[in-house]
Amino acid sequence: MILSRRRLIQAGAVGAGGLLLSGCDRLTRKPEVLDFLGQAEDLHRVTQRGLAGDALAREFSESQMSPTFRANGSLAVADPVYRAHFAQGFSQWALRVDGLVAHPLMLPLSALKAMPQRTQITRHDCVEGWSAIGKWTGPRLAALLDLARLRPEARYLVFHCADLYGGRPYYESIDLVEAFHPQTILAWAMNGQPLEEQHGAPLRLRVERQLGYKHAKFVTRIEAVASLAGIYGGKGGYWEDNGRYAWYAGI
Ligand SMILES: Nc1nc2c(c(=O)[nH]1)N[C@H]1C(S)=C(S)[C@@H](COP(=O)(O)O)O[C@H]1N2
Ligand SMILES: [Mo]
């Protein structure tokens, strides 16, 4: 995938810790960074061509879309920081990408929308026994990871969310095979409209080969980690920590 850094810069994307994305062009001339980039590209190839890593979830036509799409889990977010962003139409909101990455990022919605977009009509399967077909649009997670550049130790991505469910923070995690999968996107639109709050505004994960609870809504931060052991209860997700559902939720 060719990603235009210039477009991102125009859209106002800046790296965390004062590192401007425009610095990337200078950085990529350094041999150690080029070496790093090579490793990331190897990783990308391996994960995309890997054993069962590249099977696609079924995609549907417009006529097959569900007339109504149920919302489930948290339907609203009480957090005051989230409420302030909501009131501003998320114009000042930014997604943080950090942890085991060479270039931590703060990506405003405008930057996420300026990246190449993928639209897919897929079926959402909730473990509670309902399904719905909807259309989702957003950049591939792989494109964000190409910008942030995972360090070689990174094994999982943790999705931190703005909501509390039953009083505890909702979170989820996936491995790098799912992360680089072509249908894994960060959706800001559903059925052609910006996400409604109940469906995870302003940004949610779509990880189409996995059950509904893996599709983190209200995502605020993506953290690359070597192990899930140190994160909340250590089992990689809200329901996993609860002992309710398994970490691997492949359909
Ligand atoms: N942050 C957050 N993400 C979440 C949940 C939640 O409660 N909080 N519920 C999960 C579950 S169980 C499902 S089925 C889907 C529901 O997505 P929907 O509300 O868009 O149908 O979101 C998932 N992601
Ligand atoms: Mo669910």
mmCIF file of C-alpha atoms and ligand atoms in Angstrom:
data_model
loop_
_atom_site.group_PDB
_atom_site.id
_atom_site.type_symbol
_atom_site.label_atom_id
_atom_site.label_comp_id
_atom_site.label_asym_id
_atom_site.label_seq_id
_atom_site.Cartn_x
_atom_site.Cartn_y
_atom_site.Cartn_z
ATOM 1 C CA MET A 1 0.000 0.000 0.000
ATOM 2 C CA ILE A 2 1.256 3.410 -0.874
ATOM 3 C CA LEU A 3 0.333 5.937 1.735
ATOM 4 C CA SER A 4 0.772 9.626 1.213
ATOM 5 C CA ARG A 5 2.422 11.143 4.255
ATOM 6 C CA ARG A 6 1.894 14.562 2.742
ATOM 7 C CA ARG A 7 -1.871 14.107 2.812
ATOM 8 C CA LEU A 8 -1.705 13.089 6.454
ATOM 9 C CA ILE A 9 0.425 16.076 7.301
ATOM 10 C CA GLN A 10 -2.004 18.362 5.518
ATOM 11 C CA ALA A 11 -4.786 16.798 7.535
ATOM 12 C CA GLY A 12 -2.962 17.717 10.724
ATOM 13 C CA ALA A 13 -1.534 14.413 11.880
ATOM 14 C CA VAL A 14 1.345 14.837 14.286
ATOM 15 C CA GLY A 15 3.389 12.296 16.150
ATOM 16 C CA ALA A 16 3.191 12.132 19.941
ATOM 17 C CA GLY A 17 6.009 13.619 21.976
ATOM 18 C CA GLY A 18 6.502 16.462 19.532
ATOM 19 C CA LEU A 19 7.727 14.216 16.720
ATOM 20 C CA LEU A 20 6.233 15.553 13.524
ATOM 21 C CA LEU A 21 5.283 13.053 10.866
ATOM 22 C CA SER A 22 7.063 15.241 8.365
ATOM 23 C CA GLY A 23 10.228 14.163 10.177
ATOM 24 C CA CYS A 24 9.677 10.669 8.787
ATOM 25 C CA ASP A 25 11.089 11.611 5.422
ATOM 26 C CA ARG A 26 14.332 12.643 7.057
ATOM 27 C CA LEU A 27 14.320 9.624 9.320
ATOM 28 C CA THR A 28 13.881 7.122 6.518
ATOM 29 C CA ARG A 29 17.257 8.154 5.137
ATOM 30 C CA LYS A 30 18.973 6.862 8.234
ATOM 31 C CA PRO A 31 20.270 3.304 7.650
ATOM 32 C CA GLU A 32 18.944 1.948 10.964
ATOM 33 C CA VAL A 33 15.458 3.225 10.119
ATOM 34 C CA LEU A 34 15.604 1.711 6.648
ATOM 35 C CA ASP A 35 16.583 -1.558 8.268
ATOM 36 C CA PHE A 36 13.616 -1.184 10.577
ATOM 37 C CA LEU A 37 11.299 -0.469 7.686
ATOM 38 C CA GLY A 38 12.544 -3.624 5.985
ATOM 39 C CA GLN A 39 11.650 -5.669 9.042
ATOM 40 C CA ALA A 40 8.188 -4.160 9.158
ATOM 41 C CA GLU A 41 7.621 -4.986 5.504
ATOM 42 C CA ASP A 42 8.793 -8.565 6.075
ATOM 43 C CA LEU A 43 6.372 -8.824 8.916
ATOM 44 C CA HIS A 44 3.604 -7.451 6.765
ATOM 45 C CA ARG A 45 4.270 -9.994 4.033
ATOM 46 C CA VAL A 46 4.576 -12.907 6.407
ATOM 47 C CA THR A 47 1.335 -12.053 8.166
ATOM 48 C CA GLN A 48 -0.560 -11.571 4.922
ATOM 49 C CA ARG A 49 0.682 -14.723 3.230
ATOM 50 C CA GLY A 50 0.864 -16.760 6.393
ATOM 51 C CA LEU A 51 -0.853 -20.065 6.937
ATOM 52 C CA ALA A 52 -4.538 -19.300 7.437
ATOM 53 C CA GLY A 53 -3.820 -15.627 7.887
ATOM 54 C CA ASP A 54 -5.263 -14.375 4.650
ATOM 55 C CA ALA A 55 -8.696 -16.003 4.404
ATOM 56 C CA LEU A 56 -11.346 -13.349 3.849
ATOM 57 C CA ALA A 57 -14.605 -12.967 5.701
ATOM 58 C CA ARG A 58 -17.634 -13.051 3.415
ATOM 59 C CA GLU A 59 -18.728 -9.717 1.991
ATOM 60 C CA PHE A 60 -22.311 -8.928 1.013
ATOM 61 C CA SER A 61 -24.178 -6.704 -1.417
ATOM 62 C CA GLU A 62 -26.051 -3.494 -0.556
ATOM 63 C CA SER A 63 -29.375 -5.300 -0.955
ATOM 64 C CA GLN A 64 -28.394 -7.758 1.778
ATOM 65 C CA MET A 65 -27.799 -5.079 4.406
ATOM 66 C CA SER A 66 -29.934 -5.388 7.544
ATOM 67 C CA PRO A 67 -32.707 -2.776 7.726
ATOM 68 C CA THR A 68 -31.840 -2.251 11.385
ATOM 69 C CA PHE A 69 -28.524 -2.972 13.083
ATOM 70 C CA ARG A 70 -28.807 -3.693 16.771
ATOM 71 C CA ALA A 71 -26.465 -1.902 19.160
ATOM 72 C CA ASN A 72 -25.025 -3.894 22.044
ATOM 73 C CA GLY A 73 -22.806 -3.506 25.106
ATOM 74 C CA SER A 74 -22.133 0.136 25.940
ATOM 75 C CA LEU A 75 -24.518 2.367 23.993
ATOM 76 C CA ALA A 76 -23.226 5.675 25.382
ATOM 77 C CA VAL A 77 -20.106 7.014 27.053
ATOM 78 C CA ALA A 78 -20.203 9.012 30.305
ATOM 79 C CA ASP A 79 -16.521 10.024 30.390
ATOM 80 C CA PRO A 80 -16.342 13.872 30.505
ATOM 81 C CA VAL A 81 -13.406 14.055 28.066
ATOM 82 C CA TYR A 82 -15.422 11.976 25.586
ATOM 83 C CA ARG A 83 -18.514 14.174 26.138
ATOM 84 C CA ALA A 84 -16.471 17.303 25.406
ATOM 85 C CA HIS A 85 -15.155 15.765 22.153
ATOM 86 C CA PHE A 86 -18.668 14.648 21.232
ATOM 87 C CA ALA A 87 -19.965 18.206 21.747
ATOM 88 C CA GLN A 88 -17.272 19.483 19.353
ATOM 89 C CA GLY A 89 -18.130 16.911 16.718
ATOM 90 C CA PHE A 90 -14.806 15.190 17.494
ATOM 91 C CA SER A 91 -12.953 18.002 15.696
ATOM 92 C CA GLN A 92 -10.299 18.121 18.446
ATOM 93 C CA TRP A 93 -10.251 14.371 19.058
ATOM 94 C CA ALA A 94 -7.226 12.251 18.076
ATOM 95 C CA LEU A 95 -6.425 8.550 18.169
ATOM 96 C CA ARG A 96 -3.228 7.697 20.027
ATOM 97 C CA VAL A 97 -1.036 4.903 18.633
ATOM 98 C CA ASP A 98 1.799 4.039 20.995
ATOM 99 C CA GLY A 99 3.546 1.292 22.939
ATOM 100 C CA LEU A 100 6.120 -0.758 21.004
ATOM 101 C CA VAL A 101 6.269 1.508 17.958
ATOM 102 C CA ALA A 102 9.114 3.557 16.502
ATOM 103 C CA HIS A 103 6.839 6.535 15.801
ATOM 104 C CA PRO A 104 4.043 7.144 18.288
ATOM 105 C CA LEU A 105 1.135 8.893 16.582
ATOM 106 C CA MET A 106 -1.727 11.200 17.389
ATOM 107 C CA LEU A 107 -4.145 10.895 14.470
ATOM 108 C CA PRO A 108 -7.088 13.311 14.232
ATOM 109 C CA LEU A 109 -10.233 12.039 12.532
ATOM 110 C CA SER A 110 -9.384 14.219 9.527
ATOM 111 C CA ALA A 111 -6.079 12.351 9.153
ATOM 112 C CA LEU A 112 -7.798 8.964 9.412
ATOM 113 C CA LYS A 113 -10.271 10.053 6.736
ATOM 114 C CA ALA A 114 -7.425 11.299 4.487
ATOM 115 C CA MET A 115 -5.845 7.839 4.381
ATOM 116 C CA PRO A 116 -6.886 5.287 1.722
ATOM 117 C CA GLN A 117 -10.329 3.992 2.750
ATOM 118 C CA ARG A 118 -11.802 0.541 2.640
ATOM 119 C CA THR A 119 -15.564 -0.050 2.563
ATOM 120 C CA GLN A 120 -16.901 -3.509 3.298
ATOM 121 C CA ILE A 121 -20.345 -5.002 3.844
ATOM 122 C CA THR A 122 -20.001 -7.751 6.410
ATOM 123 C CA ARG A 123 -22.005 -9.724 8.926
ATOM 124 C CA HIS A 124 -21.514 -8.949 12.594
ATOM 125 C CA ASP A 125 -21.989 -12.033 14.773
ATOM 126 C CA CYS A 126 -22.551 -11.433 18.468
ATOM 127 C CA VAL A 127 -21.821 -14.332 20.796
ATOM 128 C CA GLU A 128 -25.204 -13.684 22.425
ATOM 129 C CA GLY A 129 -26.878 -15.071 19.323
ATOM 130 C CA TRP A 130 -27.767 -12.256 16.944
ATOM 131 C CA SER A 131 -26.259 -11.107 13.651
ATOM 132 C CA ALA A 132 -26.593 -8.071 11.425
ATOM 133 C CA ILE A 133 -25.154 -7.056 8.054
ATOM 134 C CA GLY A 134 -23.740 -3.542 7.808
ATOM 135 C CA LYS A 135 -21.414 -1.423 5.709
ATOM 136 C CA TRP A 136 -18.234 -0.118 7.303
ATOM 137 C CA THR A 137 -15.711 2.433 6.070
ATOM 138 C CA GLY A 138 -12.302 3.434 7.356
ATOM 139 C CA PRO A 139 -8.554 3.055 6.896
ATOM 140 C CA ARG A 140 -6.907 -0.327 7.262
ATOM 141 C CA LEU A 141 -5.238 -0.847 10.598
ATOM 142 C CA ALA A 142 -2.196 -2.036 8.601
ATOM 143 C CA ALA A 143 -1.794 1.468 7.153
ATOM 144 C CA LEU A 144 -1.618 2.996 10.637
ATOM 145 C CA LEU A 145 0.898 0.379 11.698
ATOM 146 C CA ASP A 146 3.007 1.120 8.624
ATOM 147 C CA LEU A 147 3.178 4.740 9.809
ATOM 148 C CA ALA A 148 3.821 3.941 13.460
ATOM 149 C CA ARG A 149 6.265 1.139 12.614
ATOM 150 C CA LEU A 150 5.978 -1.712 15.061
ATOM 151 C CA ARG A 151 9.086 -2.654 16.957
ATOM 152 C CA PRO A 152 10.169 -6.271 16.445
ATOM 153 C CA GLU A 153 9.043 -7.232 19.979
ATOM 154 C CA ALA A 154 5.428 -6.200 19.302
ATOM 155 C CA ARG A 155 3.034 -9.180 19.284
ATOM 156 C CA TYR A 156 -0.406 -7.794 20.109
ATOM 157 C CA LEU A 157 -2.404 -4.621 19.708
ATOM 158 C CA VAL A 158 -4.518 -3.460 22.610
ATOM 159 C CA PHE A 159 -7.566 -1.280 21.900
ATOM 160 C CA HIS A 160 -8.391 1.057 24.751
ATOM 161 C CA CYS A 161 -11.955 2.397 24.780
ATOM 162 C CA ALA A 162 -13.605 5.475 26.269
ATOM 163 C CA ASP A 163 -16.467 3.615 27.960
ATOM 164 C CA LEU A 164 -16.899 1.765 31.201
ATOM 165 C CA TYR A 165 -19.067 -1.340 31.050
ATOM 166 C CA GLY A 166 -20.425 -2.420 34.416
ATOM 167 C CA GLY A 167 -18.053 0.152 35.919
ATOM 168 C CA ARG A 168 -14.893 -1.236 34.323
ATOM 169 C CA PRO A 169 -12.952 -0.056 31.258
ATOM 170 C CA TYR A 170 -13.771 -1.952 28.082
ATOM 171 C CA TYR A 171 -10.761 -3.060 26.090
ATOM 172 C CA GLU A 172 -9.813 -5.718 23.560
ATOM 173 C CA SER A 173 -6.732 -7.072 21.806
ATOM 174 C CA ILE A 174 -5.772 -8.895 18.626
ATOM 175 C CA ASP A 175 -2.616 -10.508 17.292
ATOM 176 C CA LEU A 176 -0.641 -9.277 14.291
ATOM 177 C CA VAL A 177 -2.247 -11.730 11.861
ATOM 178 C CA GLU A 178 -5.626 -10.109 12.504
ATOM 179 C CA ALA A 179 -4.073 -6.639 12.677
ATOM 180 C CA PHE A 180 -2.588 -6.809 9.166
ATOM 181 C CA HIS A 181 -5.552 -8.656 7.657
ATOM 182 C CA PRO A 182 -6.983 -6.693 4.697
ATOM 183 C CA GLN A 183 -10.476 -6.499 6.217
ATOM 184 C CA THR A 184 -9.298 -5.194 9.582
ATOM 185 C CA ILE A 185 -10.219 -1.520 9.555
ATOM 186 C CA LEU A 186 -10.834 1.347 11.940
ATOM 187 C CA ALA A 187 -14.328 2.366 10.945
ATOM 188 C CA TRP A 188 -15.516 5.937 11.366
ATOM 189 C CA ALA A 189 -18.572 5.392 9.116
ATOM 190 C CA MET A 190 -21.386 2.862 9.181
ATOM 191 C CA ASN A 191 -23.886 2.491 6.328
ATOM 192 C CA GLY A 192 -22.463 5.624 4.705
ATOM 193 C CA GLN A 193 -22.840 7.900 7.763
ATOM 194 C CA PRO A 194 -20.442 8.875 10.552
ATOM 195 C CA LEU A 195 -20.759 6.346 13.398
ATOM 196 C CA GLU A 196 -23.603 6.946 15.807
ATOM 197 C CA GLU A 197 -22.599 7.035 19.439
ATOM 198 C CA GLN A 198 -24.254 3.692 20.170
ATOM 199 C CA HIS A 199 -22.154 2.031 17.465
ATOM 200 C CA GLY A 200 -18.867 3.418 18.790
ATOM 201 C CA ALA A 201 -18.332 7.019 17.619
ATOM 202 C CA PRO A 202 -15.983 8.354 16.533
ATOM 203 C CA LEU A 203 -13.973 5.196 15.778
ATOM 204 C CA ARG A 204 -14.336 1.453 16.219
ATOM 205 C CA LEU A 205 -12.464 -1.651 15.242
ATOM 206 C CA ARG A 206 -13.852 -3.971 12.568
ATOM 207 C CA VAL A 207 -12.071 -7.292 12.736
ATOM 208 C CA GLU A 208 -14.328 -9.255 10.478
ATOM 209 C CA ARG A 209 -13.261 -12.828 11.186
ATOM 210 C CA GLN A 210 -13.891 -12.465 14.890
ATOM 211 C CA LEU A 211 -17.012 -12.385 17.093
ATOM 212 C CA GLY A 212 -18.689 -9.115 18.018
ATOM 213 C CA TYR A 213 -17.043 -8.514 21.384
ATOM 214 C CA LYS A 214 -13.618 -8.174 19.696
ATOM 215 C CA HIS A 215 -14.897 -5.144 17.712
ATOM 216 C CA ALA A 216 -13.904 -2.454 20.195
ATOM 217 C CA LYS A 217 -16.101 0.672 20.043
ATOM 218 C CA PHE A 218 -15.125 4.214 21.164
ATOM 219 C CA VAL A 219 -11.430 3.430 20.559
ATOM 220 C CA THR A 220 -9.141 6.118 22.001
ATOM 221 C CA ARG A 221 -5.770 4.421 21.948
ATOM 222 C CA ILE A 222 -4.037 1.526 20.216
ATOM 223 C CA GLU A 223 -1.114 0.174 22.193
ATOM 224 C CA ALA A 224 1.417 -2.287 20.750
ATOM 225 C CA VAL A 225 2.630 -4.755 23.365
ATOM 226 C CA ALA A 226 4.853 -7.837 23.581
ATOM 227 C CA SER A 227 2.570 -9.559 26.063
ATOM 228 C CA LEU A 228 -0.973 -9.149 27.342
ATOM 229 C CA ALA A 229 0.079 -10.102 30.870
ATOM 230 C CA GLY A 230 0.461 -6.548 32.149
ATOM 231 C CA ILE A 231 -2.794 -5.181 30.711
ATOM 232 C CA TYR A 232 -5.799 -4.999 33.081
ATOM 233 C CA GLY A 233 -6.614 -8.590 34.105
ATOM 234 C CA GLY A 234 -4.001 -10.013 31.725
ATOM 235 C CA LYS A 235 -6.325 -12.055 29.494
ATOM 236 C CA GLY A 236 -6.482 -9.571 26.635
ATOM 237 C CA GLY A 237 -10.012 -8.220 26.877
ATOM 238 C CA TYR A 238 -12.919 -7.175 29.038
ATOM 239 C CA TRP A 239 -14.882 -10.398 28.631
ATOM 240 C CA GLU A 240 -11.742 -12.504 28.668
ATOM 241 C CA ASP A 241 -10.744 -11.044 32.060
ATOM 242 C CA ASN A 242 -14.307 -11.723 33.241
ATOM 243 C CA GLY A 243 -13.859 -15.374 32.349
ATOM 244 C CA ARG A 244 -16.888 -15.202 30.062
ATOM 245 C CA TYR A 245 -15.508 -15.483 26.519
ATOM 246 C CA ALA A 246 -12.268 -16.725 24.934
ATOM 247 C CA TRP A 247 -9.520 -14.426 23.671
ATOM 248 C CA TYR A 248 -9.503 -16.115 20.264
ATOM 249 C CA ALA A 249 -12.952 -15.450 18.846
ATOM 250 C CA GLY A 250 -12.506 -16.657 15.261
ATOM 251 C CA ILE A 251 -15.816 -17.321 13.529
HETATM 252 N N1 LIG B 1 -16.052 -0.197 23.912
HETATM 253 C C1 LIG B 1 -16.925 -1.212 23.750
HETATM 254 N N2 LIG B 1 -16.839 -1.944 22.638
HETATM 255 C C2 LIG B 1 -17.694 -2.966 22.430
HETATM 256 C C3 LIG B 1 -18.666 -3.324 23.391
HETATM 257 C C4 LIG B 1 -18.739 -2.513 24.561
HETATM 258 O O1 LIG B 1 -19.579 -2.723 25.467
HETATM 259 N N3 LIG B 1 -17.838 -1.472 24.707
HETATM 260 N N4 LIG B 1 -19.510 -4.396 23.158
HETATM 261 C C5 LIG B 1 -19.074 -5.389 22.172
HETATM 262 C C6 LIG B 1 -20.094 -6.331 21.737
HETATM 263 S S1 LIG B 1 -20.438 -7.650 22.751
HETATM 264 C C7 LIG B 1 -20.679 -6.269 20.512
HETATM 265 S S2 LIG B 1 -21.735 -7.451 19.941
HETATM 266 C C8 LIG B 1 -20.439 -5.111 19.635
HETATM 267 C C9 LIG B 1 -21.753 -4.418 19.339
HETATM 268 O O2 LIG B 1 -21.559 -3.437 18.354
HETATM 269 P P1 LIG B 1 -22.803 -2.567 17.937
HETATM 270 O O3 LIG B 1 -23.289 -1.852 19.188
HETATM 271 O O4 LIG B 1 -22.332 -1.621 16.883
HETATM 272 O O5 LIG B 1 -23.854 -3.528 17.452
HETATM 273 O O6 LIG B 1 -19.547 -4.157 20.202
HETATM 274 C C10 LIG B 1 -18.494 -4.712 20.932
HETATM 275 N N5 LIG B 1 -17.588 -3.674 21.275
HETATM 276 MO MO MO B 2 -21.554 -9.193 21.460
#
